[in-house]
Each structure stands twice: as C-alpha cells, then as structure tokens.
PDB file of C-alpha atoms in Angstrom:
ATOM      1  CA  UNK P   1     203.438  39.633 -23.793  1.00 69.00           C
ATOM      2  CA  UNK P   2     205.498  36.741 -25.160  1.00 86.00           C
ATOM      3  CA  UNK P   3     204.039  33.393 -26.212  1.00 89.00           C
ATOM      4  CA  UNK P   4     206.010  30.338 -27.332  1.00 92.00           C
ATOM      5  CA  UNK P   5     204.706  27.451 -29.433  1.00 94.00           C
ATOM      6  CA  UNK P   6     206.779  24.246 -29.368  1.00 96.00           C
ATOM      7  CA  UNK P   7     207.211  22.130 -32.469  1.00 95.00           C
ATOM      8  CA  UNK P   8     204.975  19.035 -32.607  1.00 96.00           C
ATOM      9  CA  UNK P   9     205.179  15.994 -34.868  1.00 96.00           C
ATOM     10  CA  UNK P  10     202.563  16.013 -37.698  1.00 94.00           C
ATOM     11  CA  UNK P  11     201.318  12.422 -37.552  1.00 93.00           C
ATOM     12  CA  UNK P  12     198.885  12.856 -40.425  1.00 90.00           C
ATOM     13  CA  UNK P  13     201.799  13.886 -42.676  1.00 94.00           C
ATOM     14  CA  UNK P  14     203.674  10.688 -41.786  1.00 94.00           C
ATOM     15  CA  UNK P  15     200.535   8.764 -42.722  1.00 94.00           C
ATOM     16  CA  UNK P  16     200.436  10.530 -46.095  1.00 93.00           C
ATOM     17  CA  UNK P  17     204.069   9.642 -46.768  1.00 95.00           C
ATOM     18  CA  UNK P  18     203.548   6.018 -45.684  1.00 95.00           C
ATOM     19  CA  UNK P  19     200.529   5.683 -48.000  1.00 94.00           C
ATOM     20  CA  UNK P  20     202.478   7.304 -50.856  1.00 94.00           C
ATOM     21  CA  UNK P  21     205.399   4.902 -50.514  1.00 92.00           C
ATOM     22  CA  UNK P  22     203.034   1.917 -50.250  1.00 90.00           C
ATOM     23  CA  UNK P  23     201.323   2.945 -53.501  1.00 89.00           C
ATOM     24  CA  UNK P  24     204.702   3.544 -55.143  1.00 89.00           C
ATOM     25  CA  UNK P  25     205.871   0.076 -54.096  1.00 86.00           C
ATOM     26  CA  UNK P  26     202.690  -1.459 -55.525  1.00 82.00           C
ATOM     27  CA  UNK P  27     203.177   0.510 -58.743  1.00 81.00           C
ATOM     28  CA  UNK P  28     206.768  -0.731 -59.025  1.00 82.00           C
ATOM     29  CA  UNK P  29     205.676  -4.316 -58.332  1.00 81.00           C
ATOM     30  CA  UNK P  30     203.085  -4.170 -61.116  1.00 76.00           C
ATOM     31  CA  UNK P  31     205.546  -2.596 -63.535  1.00 73.00           C
ATOM     32  CA  UNK P  32     208.372  -5.034 -62.849  1.00 78.00           C
ATOM     33  CA  UNK P  33     206.025  -8.020 -63.004  1.00 74.00           C
ATOM     34  CA  UNK P  34     205.887  -7.489 -66.781  1.00 71.00           C
ATOM     35  CA  UNK P  35     209.682  -8.092 -66.756  1.00 72.00           C
ATOM     36  CA  UNK P  36     209.276 -11.246 -64.644  1.00 75.00           C
ATOM     37  CA  UNK P  37     210.625  -9.478 -61.531  1.00 76.00           C
ATOM     38  CA  UNK P  38     208.386 -10.136 -58.534  1.00 73.00           C
ATOM     39  CA  UNK P  39     208.332  -7.703 -55.606  1.00 73.00           C
ATOM     40  CA  UNK P  40     205.109  -9.251 -54.300  1.00 68.00           C
ATOM     41  CA  UNK P  41     203.827 -12.839 -54.399  1.00 75.00           C
ATOM     42  CA  UNK P  42     203.494 -13.870 -58.031  1.00 73.00           C
ATOM     43  CA  UNK P  43     199.999 -15.331 -57.654  1.00 74.00           C
ATOM     44  CA  UNK P  44     198.741 -12.097 -56.065  1.00 69.00           C
ATOM     45  CA  UNK P  45     200.144  -9.895 -58.829  1.00 66.00           C
ATOM     46  CA  UNK P  46     198.811 -12.150 -61.567  1.00 69.00           C
ATOM     47  CA  UNK P  47     195.327 -11.977 -60.059  1.00 68.00           C
ATOM     48  CA  UNK P  48     195.582  -8.200 -59.767  1.00 68.00           C
ATOM     49  CA  UNK P  49     196.736  -7.802 -63.371  1.00 67.00           C
ATOM     50  CA  UNK P  50     193.831  -9.937 -64.562  1.00 68.00           C
ATOM     51  CA  UNK P  51     191.399  -7.496 -62.988  1.00 68.00           C
ATOM     52  CA  UNK P  52     189.847  -5.565 -65.875  1.00 65.00           C
ATOM     53  CA  UNK P  53     190.107  -2.110 -64.292  1.00 63.00           C
ATOM     54  CA  UNK P  54     193.622  -2.678 -62.928  1.00 65.00           C
ATOM     55  CA  UNK P  55     195.315  -0.737 -65.723  1.00 69.00           C
ATOM     56  CA  UNK P  56     193.197   2.317 -64.894  1.00 71.00           C
ATOM     57  CA  UNK P  57     194.248   1.998 -61.243  1.00 70.00           C
ATOM     58  CA  UNK P  58     197.842   1.561 -62.442  1.00 71.00           C
ATOM     59  CA  UNK P  59     197.839   4.852 -64.346  1.00 77.00           C
ATOM     60  CA  UNK P  60     196.116   6.720 -61.507  1.00 82.00           C
ATOM     61  CA  UNK P  61     198.698   5.584 -58.956  1.00 84.00           C
ATOM     62  CA  UNK P  62     201.358   8.217 -59.730  1.00 85.00           C
ATOM     63  CA  UNK P  63     198.949  11.191 -59.494  1.00 89.00           C
ATOM     64  CA  UNK P  64     197.714   9.770 -56.172  1.00 90.00           C
ATOM     65  CA  UNK P  65     201.315   9.447 -54.933  1.00 91.00           C
ATOM     66  CA  UNK P  66     202.030  13.049 -55.953  1.00 93.00           C
ATOM     67  CA  UNK P  67     198.925  14.263 -54.108  1.00 92.00           C
ATOM     68  CA  UNK P  68     199.833  12.363 -50.915  1.00 93.00           C
ATOM     69  CA  UNK P  69     203.396  13.731 -50.955  1.00 94.00           C
ATOM     70  CA  UNK P  70     201.991  17.247 -51.429  1.00 93.00           C
ATOM     71  CA  UNK P  71     199.541  16.789 -48.554  1.00 91.00           C
ATOM     72  CA  UNK P  72     202.289  15.404 -46.354  1.00 93.00           C
ATOM     73  CA  UNK P  73     204.791  18.174 -47.104  1.00 94.00           C
ATOM     74  CA  UNK P  74     204.528  19.345 -43.480  1.00 94.00           C
ATOM     75  CA  UNK P  75     206.763  16.385 -42.552  1.00 94.00           C
ATOM     76  CA  UNK P  76     210.018  17.688 -44.148  1.00 95.00           C
ATOM     77  CA  UNK P  77     209.044  21.190 -42.962  1.00 95.00           C
ATOM     78  CA  UNK P  78     208.797  19.838 -39.394  1.00 95.00           C
ATOM     79  CA  UNK P  79     212.259  18.281 -39.779  1.00 95.00           C
ATOM     80  CA  UNK P  80     213.795  21.655 -40.788  1.00 94.00           C
ATOM     81  CA  UNK P  81     211.839  23.798 -38.302  1.00 94.00           C
ATOM     82  CA  UNK P  82     213.343  25.157 -35.050  1.00 94.00           C
ATOM     83  CA  UNK P  83     212.265  23.703 -31.697  1.00 94.00           C
ATOM     84  CA  UNK P  84     209.808  26.528 -31.058  1.00 93.00           C
ATOM     85  CA  UNK P  85     208.213  29.594 -32.566  1.00 92.00           C
ATOM     86  CA  UNK P  86     207.821  32.729 -30.419  1.00 94.00           C
ATOM     87  CA  UNK P  87     205.609  35.797 -30.656  1.00 93.00           C
ATOM     88  CA  UNK P  88     206.276  38.952 -28.663  1.00 91.00           C
ATOM     89  CA  UNK P  89     204.736  42.417 -28.856  1.00 88.00           C
ATOM     90  CA  UNK P  90     206.772  43.444 -31.916  1.00 90.00           C
ATOM     91  CA  UNK P  91     207.806  40.413 -33.949  1.00 93.00           C
ATOM     92  CA  UNK P  92     207.519  36.756 -34.832  1.00 94.00           C
ATOM     93  CA  UNK P  93     210.654  34.748 -34.004  1.00 95.00           C
ATOM     94  CA  UNK P  94     211.345  31.613 -36.060  1.00 94.00           C
ATOM     95  CA  UNK P  95     214.541  30.240 -34.580  1.00 89.00           C
ATOM     96  CA  UNK P  96     217.186  32.955 -35.055  1.00 91.00           C
ATOM     97  CA  UNK P  97     215.035  34.804 -37.593  1.00 92.00           C
ATOM     98  CA  UNK P  98     212.859  37.751 -36.592  1.00 94.00           C
ATOM     99  CA  UNK P  99     209.896  38.926 -38.676  1.00 94.00           C
ATOM    100  CA  UNK P 100     208.598  42.299 -37.457  1.00 93.00           C
ATOM    101  CA  UNK P 101     204.820  42.712 -37.621  1.00 92.00           C
ATOM    102  CA  UNK P 102     205.362  46.128 -39.189  1.00 90.00           C
ATOM    103  CA  UNK P 103     207.141  44.448 -42.131  1.00 93.00           C
ATOM    104  CA  UNK P 104     204.080  42.360 -43.015  1.00 93.00           C
ATOM    105  CA  UNK P 105     201.903  43.814 -45.758  1.00 92.00           C
ATOM    106  CA  UNK P 106     199.481  40.914 -46.137  1.00 93.00           C
ATOM    107  CA  UNK P 107     198.407  37.749 -44.361  1.00 93.00           C
ATOM    108  CA  UNK P 108     196.533  34.883 -45.975  1.00 93.00           C
ATOM    109  CA  UNK P 109     195.110  31.892 -44.141  1.00 92.00           C
ATOM    110  CA  UNK P 110     195.050  28.898 -46.471  1.00 91.00           C
ATOM    111  CA  UNK P 111     192.369  26.980 -44.587  1.00 86.00           C
ATOM    112  CA  UNK P 112     192.458  24.051 -47.000  1.00 83.00           C
ATOM    113  CA  UNK P 113     196.123  23.412 -46.054  1.00 86.00           C
ATOM    114  CA  UNK P 114     196.184  24.966 -42.566  1.00 88.00           C
ATOM    115  CA  UNK P 115     198.956  27.362 -43.552  1.00 93.00           C
ATOM    116  CA  UNK P 116     199.435  31.071 -42.845  1.00 94.00           C
ATOM    117  CA  UNK P 117     201.295  32.934 -45.593  1.00 95.00           C
ATOM    118  CA  UNK P 118     202.839  36.293 -44.666  1.00 95.00           C
ATOM    119  CA  UNK P 119     203.893  38.706 -47.415  1.00 95.00           C
ATOM    120  CA  UNK P 120     206.618  41.171 -46.447  1.00 95.00           C
ATOM    121  CA  UNK P 121     207.416  44.651 -47.788  1.00 92.00           C
ATOM    122  CA  UNK P 122     210.193  43.239 -49.975  1.00 93.00           C
ATOM    123  CA  UNK P 123     207.813  40.730 -51.585  1.00 92.00           C
ATOM    124  CA  UNK P 124     209.145  37.731 -49.659  1.00 95.00           C
ATOM    125  CA  UNK P 125     206.616  35.191 -48.443  1.00 94.00           C
ATOM    126  CA  UNK P 126     206.935  33.447 -45.094  1.00 95.00           C
ATOM    127  CA  UNK P 127     204.865  30.280 -44.721  1.00 95.00           C
ATOM    128  CA  UNK P 128     203.723  29.197 -41.248  1.00 95.00           C
ATOM    129  CA  UNK P 129     202.594  25.554 -41.252  1.00 95.00           C
ATOM    130  CA  UNK P 130     200.180  25.484 -38.332  1.00 94.00           C
ATOM    131  CA  UNK P 131     200.083  21.680 -38.046  1.00 93.00           C
ATOM    132  CA  UNK P 132     203.689  21.496 -36.850  1.00 96.00           C
ATOM    133  CA  UNK P 133     203.176  23.858 -33.889  1.00 95.00           C
ATOM    134  CA  UNK P 134     201.440  23.279 -30.565  1.00 94.00           C
ATOM    135  CA  UNK P 135     198.082  25.066 -30.129  1.00 93.00           C
ATOM    136  CA  UNK P 136     197.871  25.853 -33.838  1.00 91.00           C
ATOM    137  CA  UNK P 137     194.590  27.763 -33.574  1.00 89.00           C
ATOM    138  CA  UNK P 138     195.870  29.877 -30.711  1.00 92.00           C
ATOM    139  CA  UNK P 139     198.987  30.635 -32.743  1.00 93.00           C
ATOM    140  CA  UNK P 140     196.913  31.630 -35.788  1.00 92.00           C
ATOM    141  CA  UNK P 141     194.612  33.860 -33.717  1.00 91.00           C
ATOM    142  CA  UNK P 142     197.460  35.640 -31.935  1.00 91.00           C
ATOM    143  CA  UNK P 143     199.490  36.132 -35.102  1.00 91.00           C
ATOM    144  CA  UNK P 144     196.501  37.471 -37.048  1.00 90.00           C
ATOM    145  CA  UNK P 145     195.634  39.803 -34.178  1.00 88.00           C
ATOM    146  CA  UNK P 146     199.236  41.058 -33.838  1.00 89.00           C
ATOM    147  CA  UNK P 147     199.604  41.743 -37.554  1.00 88.00           C
ATOM    148  CA  UNK P 148     196.056  42.931 -38.161  1.00 82.00           C
ATOM    149  CA  UNK P 149     196.129  45.969 -35.859  1.00 79.00           C
ATOM    150  CA  UNK P 150     198.298  48.213 -38.022  1.00 77.00           C
ATOM    151  CA  UNK P 151     196.823  46.869 -41.258  1.00 87.00           C
ATOM    152  CA  UNK P 152     193.286  47.522 -40.013  1.00 87.00           C
ATOM    153  CA  UNK P 153     194.056  51.144 -39.143  1.00 85.00           C
ATOM    154  CA  UNK P 154     195.651  51.754 -42.554  1.00 86.00           C
ATOM    155  CA  UNK P 155     192.731  50.069 -44.324  1.00 89.00           C
ATOM    156  CA  UNK P 156     190.127  52.139 -42.481  1.00 88.00           C
ATOM    157  CA  UNK P 157     191.966  55.328 -43.433  1.00 89.00           C
ATOM    158  CA  UNK P 158     191.825  54.286 -47.089  1.00 90.00           C
ATOM    159  CA  UNK P 159     188.118  53.478 -46.878  1.00 89.00           C
ATOM    160  CA  UNK P 160     187.347  56.800 -45.216  1.00 87.00           C
ATOM    161  CA  UNK P 161     189.253  58.494 -48.049  1.00 89.00           C
ATOM    162  CA  UNK P 162     186.807  56.844 -50.510  1.00 89.00           C
ATOM    163  CA  UNK P 163     189.478  54.435 -51.751  1.00 92.00           C
ATOM    164  CA  UNK P 164     188.804  50.820 -52.776  1.00 92.00           C
ATOM    165  CA  UNK P 165     190.705  48.116 -50.884  1.00 93.00           C
ATOM    166  CA  UNK P 166     191.373  44.725 -52.455  1.00 93.00           C
ATOM    167  CA  UNK P 167     191.100  41.556 -50.351  1.00 94.00           C
ATOM    168  CA  UNK P 168     191.757  39.036 -53.110  1.00 92.00           C
ATOM    169  CA  UNK P 169     188.462  37.889 -54.666  1.00 93.00           C
ATOM    170  CA  UNK P 170     186.611  40.638 -52.766  1.00 92.00           C
ATOM    171  CA  UNK P 171     187.047  44.410 -52.800  1.00 94.00           C
ATOM    172  CA  UNK P 172     185.585  46.918 -50.370  1.00 93.00           C
ATOM    173  CA  UNK P 173     184.840  50.635 -50.418  1.00 91.00           C
ATOM    174  CA  UNK P 174     182.547  53.023 -48.593  1.00 89.00           C
ATOM    175  CA  UNK P 175     179.645  52.016 -50.868  1.00 90.00           C
ATOM    176  CA  UNK P 176     179.821  48.262 -50.369  1.00 91.00           C
ATOM    177  CA  UNK P 177     181.539  45.070 -51.457  1.00 93.00           C
ATOM    178  CA  UNK P 178     182.608  44.258 -55.003  1.00 92.00           C
ATOM    179  CA  UNK P 179     182.707  40.642 -56.175  1.00 91.00           C
ATOM    180  CA  UNK P 180     183.383  39.532 -59.760  1.00 89.00           C
ATOM    181  CA  UNK P 181     182.844  43.074 -61.001  1.00 86.00           C
ATOM    182  CA  UNK P 182     179.479  43.427 -59.247  1.00 88.00           C
ATOM    183  CA  UNK P 183     178.938  45.956 -56.455  1.00 91.00           C
ATOM    184  CA  UNK P 184     176.936  44.741 -53.454  1.00 91.00           C
ATOM    185  CA  UNK P 185     175.742  47.863 -51.549  1.00 91.00           C
ATOM    186  CA  UNK P 186     175.923  47.708 -47.759  1.00 91.00           C
ATOM    187  CA  UNK P 187     172.168  48.261 -47.486  1.00 90.00           C
ATOM    188  CA  UNK P 188     171.512  45.254 -49.743  1.00 91.00           C
ATOM    189  CA  UNK P 189     173.418  42.755 -47.577  1.00 91.00           C
ATOM    190  CA  UNK P 190     171.101  40.561 -45.501  1.00 89.00           C
ATOM    191  CA  UNK P 191     173.719  38.399 -43.793  1.00 88.00           C
ATOM    192  CA  UNK P 192     177.363  37.348 -43.826  1.00 89.00           C
ATOM    193  CA  UNK P 193     178.549  34.084 -42.273  1.00 88.00           C
ATOM    194  CA  UNK P 194     181.245  31.445 -42.565  1.00 87.00           C
ATOM    195  CA  UNK P 195     180.742  27.764 -43.291  1.00 86.00           C
ATOM    196  CA  UNK P 196     183.100  24.836 -42.763  1.00 82.00           C
ATOM    197  CA  UNK P 197     182.890  21.571 -44.720  1.00 76.00           C
ATOM    198  CA  UNK P 198     185.238  18.613 -44.251  1.00 68.00           C
ATOM    199  CA  UNK P 199     185.651  15.627 -46.547  1.00 64.00           C
ATOM    200  CA  UNK P 200     188.516  13.245 -45.893  1.00 58.00           C
ATOM    201  CA  UNK P 201     191.732  15.259 -45.591  1.00 57.00           C
ATOM    202  CA  UNK P 202     190.168  18.327 -47.227  1.00 64.00           C
ATOM    203  CA  UNK P 203     188.560  21.183 -45.295  1.00 70.00           C
ATOM    204  CA  UNK P 204     186.743  23.924 -47.166  1.00 77.00           C
ATOM    205  CA  UNK P 205     186.090  27.235 -45.426  1.00 87.00           C
ATOM    206  CA  UNK P 206     183.575  29.457 -47.192  1.00 91.00           C
ATOM    207  CA  UNK P 207     182.420  33.037 -46.663  1.00 91.00           C
ATOM    208  CA  UNK P 208     178.724  33.244 -47.533  1.00 92.00           C
ATOM    209  CA  UNK P 209     177.120  36.596 -48.337  1.00 91.00           C
ATOM    210  CA  UNK P 210     173.350  36.839 -48.804  1.00 92.00           C
ATOM    211  CA  UNK P 211     172.150  40.035 -50.495  1.00 90.00           C
ATOM    212  CA  UNK P 212     168.621  40.623 -51.779  1.00 87.00           C
ATOM    213  CA  UNK P 213     167.952  36.895 -51.842  1.00 85.00           C
ATOM    214  CA  UNK P 214     171.109  36.066 -53.817  1.00 90.00           C
ATOM    215  CA  UNK P 215     173.902  33.989 -52.249  1.00 92.00           C
ATOM    216  CA  UNK P 216     177.592  34.589 -52.933  1.00 91.00           C
ATOM    217  CA  UNK P 217     180.139  31.954 -51.863  1.00 92.00           C
ATOM    218  CA  UNK P 218     183.825  32.884 -51.545  1.00 92.00           C
ATOM    219  CA  UNK P 219     186.661  30.489 -50.716  1.00 92.00           C
ATOM    220  CA  UNK P 220     188.214  31.915 -47.540  1.00 92.00           C
ATOM    221  CA  UNK P 221     191.622  30.462 -48.453  1.00 91.00           C
ATOM    222  CA  UNK P 222     191.783  32.985 -51.304  1.00 92.00           C
ATOM    223  CA  UNK P 223     190.966  36.023 -49.170  1.00 93.00           C
ATOM    224  CA  UNK P 224     193.944  38.266 -48.391  1.00 93.00           C
ATOM    225  CA  UNK P 225     194.001  39.991 -44.988  1.00 93.00           C
ATOM    226  CA  UNK P 226     190.797  38.274 -43.922  1.00 91.00           C
ATOM    227  CA  UNK P 227     190.989  39.442 -40.251  1.00 89.00           C
ATOM    228  CA  UNK P 228     191.263  43.039 -41.490  1.00 91.00           C
ATOM    229  CA  UNK P 229     188.358  42.555 -43.877  1.00 91.00           C
ATOM    230  CA  UNK P 230     186.156  41.074 -41.134  1.00 88.00           C
ATOM    231  CA  UNK P 231     187.030  43.935 -38.770  1.00 87.00           C
ATOM    232  CA  UNK P 232     186.100  46.477 -41.459  1.00 87.00           C
ATOM    233  CA  UNK P 233     182.864  44.611 -42.157  1.00 87.00           C
ATOM    234  CA  UNK P 234     181.875  45.052 -38.524  1.00 85.00           C
ATOM    235  CA  UNK P 235     182.317  48.806 -38.939  1.00 83.00           C
ATOM    236  CA  UNK P 236     179.808  48.899 -41.807  1.00 82.00           C
ATOM    237  CA  UNK P 237     177.642  45.975 -40.693  1.00 81.00           C
ATOM    238  CA  UNK P 238     177.542  45.922 -36.853  1.00 62.00           C
ATOM    239  CA  UNK P 239     175.500  42.718 -36.917  1.00 59.00           C
ATOM    240  CA  UNK P 240     177.988  40.812 -39.106  1.00 57.00           C
TER     241      UNK P 240
END
C-alpha cells in the first residue's frame, strides 16, 4: 500500500519569524536611538527608554529572537522540501531519495517539536518535520508502524534471550523496567499511561509509570523506539 502526504505551509512558523523580525526591529530602534538615529517615532522611543525595566527587556530581546527563529525553523525546511512525501511497503520516499525501513535502526518522536528523527545503520539521521506535511499524525502513525515491525521482532528476541534493551532514559529486560539505575519489576507496576500538557507553543508528552505507590515521569521526546517499547510493554503488561 502506498500513501502520499503533500507538503503544506506551516503558518505558525511564519508567525514565529514575523514576531522575531518585529522584536529585532524594535531592538535595533532602541539601540540606534542612543546614536540619534530614529527607526520609530522619537517620542515613543524616548518614553520606552524612560521605562525603568526597559533595559532588562532590551537585553532579553535577542534570546527571545533566537528562540522564535528556532521554533520557526520548519519554514526554511518547508521551502527546501519536495512537493510530497511517499510511503510504500518497503521505503520512505523524500523526493528522489529513498530510505528503506530495513535501514532504520532507531526512531525518536520529538513531541515537543513535532519531529520524527530516524537513525540509519550508517549513523545518519533523517529528520521528518511533521508540521510541513498533510495529515501529520497519520504520517507519524504509518511511519512508526512500518519501521516498528522489524525492530519489534528483533527486540523481543533480545528480551527472550535475557538481554537488556535500551530505549533512551528507560531500559527493559525480562525482569522489568530500569530507570535511573533502579529496577522496577513487572509485578510492581500498577499502571502506565501517557499525559499531554500544552502551554503556549510548547507541548509536553509524558510517560507516567506508577509502581508500588511511587510515580515515575519520563519525557516521551527522549524515548528511543517508543512504538517498539510500548508494543513490548503490552507483552509483559497486557493491561498497559
């Protein structure tokens, strides 16, 4: 089965860039006003400079501009991207480039940026910016499912061989989960769930594990091969 995802314009990224350039213009106007060069009405700038906390705002402007440009980095990526991205039964096609699912050793969903990062056998990383493609969540689900099949089978073989598999901040073996050097036995786990929190442009996705009354919170953006980990969890914890 082949599925195509057309490129779409990331409006939020344009907003980030517009806000960044507006702040940069204000910063320049304040700076040049000290040299008697006025990029904004003189009376307005004089009133702003008289404001006691204005110098603190002045020095915080450049970090804010840097953050907005970083958040809006999907805009230049959209400009360079091909018209569509295609998935078939064997590979991901990004324009003329083909990335075989079998070449992918790890997949990481950076929920806080809405990016999928694929690590290949040769160590190369391929970043998929979901916001610039139509039906981003459908794309993420299908790509994770296509890549996760082979990785899940290999992971289960390692677990059955009593090996420990690393998923970033979490590790897993036949005895349970390991987090920050502490083993959480399967029998001790009361529940596992995910939680989503949004504040402004930031979205935090958290994996919450409750074991013997203690709660462990793990940033899902740091988990490597999360679909594989969740599939393996269901093998050991059918109710998860």
